[in-house]
Amino acid sequence: MDFQKPSPKDVSALLQHAPRYPSILLLYDSRFHVKIVNTACEKRLYDDAKDLRNQSFVKCQNFVAFPFLFAQAQTSSASSADGLNSLTSTSSASIGTATINGTPTTYRNIFTVPAAADSGVPVIPNIEDPQAVDAQSVCPGYSASNVVRNAYGFSAILNLAGPACNLYGTDIETLDLTVQYQSGSRLSVKITPSNIEPTLDADANYTSQASDLQFSWSNDPTFGFSVIRKSTGDVLFDTTGNRLIFENQFIEFSSGLPEEYNLYGLGEHIHGLRLGNNFTATMYAADVGDPIDDNIYGTHPFYLDTRYYEQDPSSGNLTLVTSNETDPNASYVSYSHGVYLRNAHGHEILLKPENVTWRTLGGSIDLYFFDGPSQPEVTANYQEAAIGLPAMQQYFAFGYHQCRWGYRNWTELSNVVNNFRQFDIPLENIWTDIDYMNQYRDYDNDQNRFSYPEGEQFLSQLHANGQHYIPIVDSAIYVPNPSNASDAYGTYTRGNDSGVFMMNPDGSQYIGNVWPGYTVFPDWLSDKAVPWWTDEMVMWHDKVAFDGIWIDMSEVSSFCVGSCGSGNITLNPVHPPFALPGEPGNVIYDYPEDFNVTNATQAASAASASSSQAAATSATAGSTVATSYVRTTPTPGVRNVNYPPYTINNVQGDLAVHAVSPNATHHNGVQEYDVHNLFGYQILNATYQALVSVFPGKRPLIIGRSTFAGAGKWAGHWGGDNYSQWRYMYFSIPQALSFALFGIPMFGVDTCGFNGNSDEELCNRWMQLSAFFPFYRNHNTFSADPQEPYVWSSVIDASKTAMAIRYSILPYMYTLFHQAHTTGSTVMRALSWEFPTEPSLASADRQFLLGSSLLVTPVLEPLATTVDGVFPGVKDGTVWYDWYNQTAVDVPAGANVTIDAPLGHIPLYVRGGSVMPMQEPGYTTAESRKNPWALLTALDQEGSATGQLYVDDGESIEPTDTLLVDFTATQGSLYASARGTYNDTNALANVTVLGVENAGNSVTLNGKTLSSGVQYDGTNKILKVTGLNNMTSTGAWSQDWVLSWS
């Protein structure tokens, strides 16, 4: 073969990939070793596309050599446990040659997976298909018989009520119905094929008489059931009048709903908090960058239903509210209940004006009803009885996190850390995206840019400063090129030897494509998968002393349809089938809304370049032809898992697009079709177990992308690949509140936005908003403009202001998390949850509460200096105090008030009746925990307030010593009463009491008059007591105390 040296065009193409894929710039010597030239000298070497002369090369001192064999078309004859015998490469890469030091050296362009590899067959969602047949019109439904009552409820047999329709699968002729009253607040309704033995949940211990939920059923005209709240007579769920369809690939059931109903949950979607009555919630985990209303990363088939009633003041009779318009002078009450369908199959929930319809692609009907009767009870019951309570986080997890895709080496990472310190912006945790990896392989660092020795030095200093490091770990494992023994990759080899990767139906290894190239995927249903994953993480931690793990791509994602790597792994590593950010055709020109107003010249230039790029892309896209959709008809008794007869409204269309194919097979024979939505849950569980081995006894810090119901037991979640746009800053609030309902309180989004370029105004506002989310991280995409908070002067000031507040209330936030971890309460809260008698708050999602005490009213629009907000509860006497000037807010009940909010100011209000524990903020959480305590007491209109503080070591899964402090303010005194064995020696520095009508003649602590440090502002009714350090030098909570002022 005649090798030629690279042309200027070839070299230019190579260099375009270099920033994101260092393995793209490949120089092969006669031994087929790849030399990757360091980025510092790439440009000088190749600007003019000259020969790779010895003189030029010697000047580039820092390069790394990776053994690698040129991937030509060939056959592997080696026998392997991976089932890859006799694989023939179906593609080849172009090659060339150059001379270095007189040695012929070959190079190749990295092979790019064709874009068509990630294109599935054209399908049309059933809900959009004009040819679709309505199952209700052709299927017979079922008839119940053989009712057998027991201590917990009853069982029955359901038989087809007519000839099978076999519309979207094969009808199941006989079903088992099992109704169980499992607790005073939980009812279980299970409908399963008769060959599946129903089981009783372990904690079921109630009878129907003890429950406020009543189950009734009828065969008129076919089987249907209803669930009624006995105390009010309200019908919570009612399938009567709708046929039950139960096929091997399609289940449908519907329940009527009142007009203008209020449903929340059914995630994961980018949507308003209140779902509305014209929405389809698809449940299919998808790797897709945060489109509005479509299915994205997680699956949470749970909803909260809240119903408001107008209460007659004389009779007390209740009238259901069926309109969005309410009377501000009327009295209202509300009742809430929850519904959870425990089904991991792909499905969709259709919300229509008068009903909700569930359609699944398989599984069973496993329904749970939680009677509440308020949101806090529903959420707690859902977690305690069905999915588990959320994990307690380490204290440092509540500090600020900084990340980006594009931190190129330890030196740059160190510079970022130093910049935060230079500008005095608190930084607790520094993260790295896939940049640190050796060719994007898990558990393997790039030794040129992120070497282990240099990393040890960096991390040692980082930890000495009380800071932490969290790297990303992806969900797919690179398959080394079998034609080159020096491309060995131990993580794959050990996993392959243990048989822990998914398979094709024929037993060969399923090989998809993710960042490193052709990859395999862990089979979490294999008993050996978790031990293998644990061993890899333990071994890697011996080299890189990380403090937590970020799990990504866990839907699970694959960049091609099917096992595209089979027969092609001799091409590894390969480039994904799409342009990466910054590559030709994908240069980032997007900016936030109204950027053209504040930055007209730059916006015009970006718009022009974007138009040119779009035109060039469209010119090469080819012509558009009419789409002919693939529709399948069922074969009796046979499942079509790749193209199910019923097509859900999946954002990617074909279920195999950008995901592991539904026919991928697990070692126990289960197909991915049946468990796709569980991969994210399972990898988080595996990672939790692994980190317990890495850090015995300590709480793992895990942030994951794909989640399923119950994933909060193991990890937190971030909102995925959002956009640097104002609307996505708004959407972060309903997204966070939805995950509060899902039992995942450790939630945050990519502050300032991930996709696109941010700007100063957006980042200013967003850094302040996110300071009041539990998980607080700034992160953005490769090649986008930098958006660390120190980039803009105003963002520096805004961030420091908000962070000072956040770090001062960390004890309050930590206590909220302890309550969530132990009782299932929420941390971020919707206004309607805390004020359930105000139906006008049903859709409120532009404000939120942190716990019950702090109201956050952010600016969510550009060019604004004010924001409109409501002050809930005022009608019933709730008092709100401005956080900054500490005075009571005087507003009319129910009014939407315009609030001053200049750039750099986020309006915050403290709820009367609250005692908030605080500490003087330090640069890190470790420093903050050593600082003196403070209390902010906001009295209600009765002069009372309560609060709580939880303290432990901040890291142990099961701490041996804890401390719980209760605060009560009443009749001019504030009481602190502690219980527990944790010894906190920090003194109490000051106490501030808001709403004090009269401070009296003296202020006393445990009966001793304070001669100094007392300041009372009678005009604004603020009492400040400072200088208490000496009087509490043994610890603020070492003994009970009472502070009195009247």
PDB file of C-alpha atoms in Angstrom, residues 1-110:
ATOM      1  CA  MET A   1       0.000   0.000   0.000  1.00  0.00           C
ATOM      2  CA  ASP A   2       1.368   3.388  -0.987  1.00  0.00           C
ATOM      3  CA  PHE A   3       1.307   5.749   1.997  1.00  0.00           C
ATOM      4  CA  GLN A   4       1.282   9.506   1.369  1.00  0.00           C
ATOM      5  CA  LYS A   5       2.082  12.325   3.743  1.00  0.00           C
ATOM      6  CA  PRO A   6      -0.936  14.355   4.893  1.00  0.00           C
ATOM      7  CA  SER A   7      -2.238  17.197   2.805  1.00  0.00           C
ATOM      8  CA  PRO A   8      -2.953  20.565   4.468  1.00  0.00           C
ATOM      9  CA  LYS A   9      -6.647  19.712   4.289  1.00  0.00           C
ATOM     10  CA  ASP A  10      -6.092  16.337   5.977  1.00  0.00           C
ATOM     11  CA  VAL A  11      -4.035  17.843   8.771  1.00  0.00           C
ATOM     12  CA  SER A  12      -6.572  20.600   9.277  1.00  0.00           C
ATOM     13  CA  ALA A  13      -9.289  17.994   9.653  1.00  0.00           C
ATOM     14  CA  LEU A  14      -7.187  16.125  12.178  1.00  0.00           C
ATOM     15  CA  LEU A  15      -6.582  19.221  14.249  1.00  0.00           C
ATOM     16  CA  GLN A  16     -10.241  20.115  14.369  1.00  0.00           C
ATOM     17  CA  HIS A  17     -10.757  17.038  16.504  1.00  0.00           C
ATOM     18  CA  ALA A  18      -7.722  17.502  18.723  1.00  0.00           C
ATOM     19  CA  PRO A  19      -9.177  19.687  21.504  1.00  0.00           C
ATOM     20  CA  ARG A  20     -11.902  17.181  22.367  1.00  0.00           C
ATOM     21  CA  TYR A  21     -10.301  13.968  21.194  1.00  0.00           C
ATOM     22  CA  PRO A  22      -6.539  13.983  21.767  1.00  0.00           C
ATOM     23  CA  SER A  23      -6.413  10.539  20.163  1.00  0.00           C
ATOM     24  CA  ILE A  24      -7.506  12.090  16.882  1.00  0.00           C
ATOM     25  CA  LEU A  25      -4.032  13.427  16.136  1.00  0.00           C
ATOM     26  CA  LEU A  26      -2.279  10.131  15.483  1.00  0.00           C
ATOM     27  CA  LEU A  27       1.280   9.501  14.299  1.00  0.00           C
ATOM     28  CA  TYR A  28       2.106   5.850  13.715  1.00  0.00           C
ATOM     29  CA  ASP A  29       5.727   4.731  13.608  1.00  0.00           C
ATOM     30  CA  SER A  30       6.900   1.448  12.100  1.00  0.00           C
ATOM     31  CA  ARG A  31       5.925  -0.377  15.300  1.00  0.00           C
ATOM     32  CA  PHE A  32       2.395   1.064  15.070  1.00  0.00           C
ATOM     33  CA  HIS A  33       2.813   3.180  18.176  1.00  0.00           C
ATOM     34  CA  VAL A  34       0.631   6.239  18.267  1.00  0.00           C
ATOM     35  CA  LYS A  35       2.275   9.507  19.228  1.00  0.00           C
ATOM     36  CA  ILE A  36      -0.094  12.202  20.390  1.00  0.00           C
ATOM     37  CA  VAL A  37       1.479  15.615  20.139  1.00  0.00           C
ATOM     38  CA  ASN A  38       0.770  17.942  23.047  1.00  0.00           C
ATOM     39  CA  THR A  39      -1.593  20.817  22.379  1.00  0.00           C
ATOM     40  CA  ALA A  40       1.023  23.444  23.173  1.00  0.00           C
ATOM     41  CA  CYS A  41       2.911  22.730  19.977  1.00  0.00           C
ATOM     42  CA  GLU A  42       0.196  21.336  17.698  1.00  0.00           C
ATOM     43  CA  LYS A  43      -0.663  24.665  16.130  1.00  0.00           C
ATOM     44  CA  ARG A  44       2.956  25.638  15.448  1.00  0.00           C
ATOM     45  CA  LEU A  45       3.731  22.237  14.022  1.00  0.00           C
ATOM     46  CA  TYR A  46       0.827  22.091  11.644  1.00  0.00           C
ATOM     47  CA  ASP A  47      -0.241  25.635  10.829  1.00  0.00           C
ATOM     48  CA  ASP A  48       1.297  25.366   7.380  1.00  0.00           C
ATOM     49  CA  ALA A  49       0.805  21.605   7.073  1.00  0.00           C
ATOM     50  CA  LYS A  50       4.561  21.111   6.552  1.00  0.00           C
ATOM     51  CA  ASP A  51       6.413  17.824   6.723  1.00  0.00           C
ATOM     52  CA  LEU A  52       6.876  16.373  10.191  1.00  0.00           C
ATOM     53  CA  ARG A  53      10.542  17.148  10.203  1.00  0.00           C
ATOM     54  CA  ASN A  54      12.867  16.084  12.985  1.00  0.00           C
ATOM     55  CA  GLN A  55      13.763  19.686  13.805  1.00  0.00           C
ATOM     56  CA  SER A  56      10.145  20.670  14.356  1.00  0.00           C
ATOM     57  CA  PHE A  57       9.319  17.560  16.328  1.00  0.00           C
ATOM     58  CA  VAL A  58      12.210  17.873  18.759  1.00  0.00           C
ATOM     59  CA  LYS A  59      10.922  21.273  19.880  1.00  0.00           C
ATOM     60  CA  CYS A  60       7.722  19.597  21.087  1.00  0.00           C
ATOM     61  CA  GLN A  61       9.083  18.053  24.226  1.00  0.00           C
ATOM     62  CA  ASN A  62       5.893  16.796  25.798  1.00  0.00           C
ATOM     63  CA  PHE A  63       4.184  14.025  23.908  1.00  0.00           C
ATOM     64  CA  VAL A  64       2.814  10.677  24.924  1.00  0.00           C
ATOM     65  CA  ALA A  65       3.022   7.392  23.067  1.00  0.00           C
ATOM     66  CA  PHE A  66       0.194   4.897  23.173  1.00  0.00           C
ATOM     67  CA  PRO A  67       0.724   1.452  21.666  1.00  0.00           C
ATOM     68  CA  PHE A  68      -1.855   1.006  18.950  1.00  0.00           C
ATOM     69  CA  LEU A  69      -2.138  -1.024  15.792  1.00  0.00           C
ATOM     70  CA  PHE A  70      -3.403   0.386  12.529  1.00  0.00           C
ATOM     71  CA  ALA A  71      -6.943  -0.870  12.062  1.00  0.00           C
ATOM     72  CA  GLN A  72      -7.155  -2.335   8.595  1.00  0.00           C
ATOM     73  CA  ALA A  73      -9.818  -4.703   7.346  1.00  0.00           C
ATOM     74  CA  GLN A  74      -8.975  -8.072   8.865  1.00  0.00           C
ATOM     75  CA  THR A  75     -10.378 -11.023  10.755  1.00  0.00           C
ATOM     76  CA  SER A  76      -9.705 -11.844  14.375  1.00  0.00           C
ATOM     77  CA  SER A  77      -9.174 -15.534  14.964  1.00  0.00           C
ATOM     78  CA  ALA A  78      -8.504 -15.395  18.672  1.00  0.00           C
ATOM     79  CA  SER A  79     -11.004 -17.185  20.870  1.00  0.00           C
ATOM     80  CA  SER A  80     -12.455 -15.034  23.639  1.00  0.00           C
ATOM     81  CA  ALA A  81     -15.130 -15.139  26.271  1.00  0.00           C
ATOM     82  CA  ASP A  82     -16.669 -12.088  24.671  1.00  0.00           C
ATOM     83  CA  GLY A  83     -18.036 -14.070  21.768  1.00  0.00           C
ATOM     84  CA  LEU A  84     -16.217 -11.938  19.207  1.00  0.00           C
ATOM     85  CA  ASN A  85     -14.704 -14.751  17.194  1.00  0.00           C
ATOM     86  CA  SER A  86     -14.276 -14.208  13.460  1.00  0.00           C
ATOM     87  CA  LEU A  87     -15.390 -10.617  13.432  1.00  0.00           C
ATOM     88  CA  THR A  88     -14.737  -8.841  10.187  1.00  0.00           C
ATOM     89  CA  SER A  89     -14.252  -5.115  10.059  1.00  0.00           C
ATOM     90  CA  THR A  90     -16.957  -3.560   7.901  1.00  0.00           C
ATOM     91  CA  SER A  91     -15.245  -0.183   7.617  1.00  0.00           C
ATOM     92  CA  SER A  92     -11.717   1.129   7.293  1.00  0.00           C
ATOM     93  CA  ALA A  93      -9.899   4.362   8.032  1.00  0.00           C
ATOM     94  CA  SER A  94      -7.813   6.429   5.628  1.00  0.00           C
ATOM     95  CA  ILE A  95      -4.052   6.370   6.193  1.00  0.00           C
ATOM     96  CA  GLY A  96      -0.960   8.312   5.230  1.00  0.00           C
ATOM     97  CA  THR A  97       2.771   8.385   5.935  1.00  0.00           C
ATOM     98  CA  ALA A  98       5.448  10.868   6.913  1.00  0.00           C
ATOM     99  CA  THR A  99       9.113  10.628   7.853  1.00  0.00           C
ATOM    100  CA  ILE A 100      10.414  11.467  11.317  1.00  0.00           C
ATOM    101  CA  ASN A 101      14.183  11.111  11.924  1.00  0.00           C
ATOM    102  CA  GLY A 102      14.339   9.078   8.745  1.00  0.00           C
ATOM    103  CA  THR A 103      11.781   6.606  10.046  1.00  0.00           C
ATOM    104  CA  PRO A 104       8.688   5.995   7.913  1.00  0.00           C
ATOM    105  CA  THR A 105       5.697   6.816  10.072  1.00  0.00           C
ATOM    106  CA  THR A 106       2.107   6.094   9.182  1.00  0.00           C
ATOM    107  CA  TYR A 107      -0.890   7.912  10.525  1.00  0.00           C
ATOM    108  CA  ARG A 108      -4.607   7.610  10.061  1.00  0.00           C
ATOM    109  CA  ASN A 109      -7.698   9.701  10.418  1.00  0.00           C
ATOM    110  CA  ILE A 110      -9.766   8.418  13.281  1.00  0.00           C
TER     111      ILE A 110
END
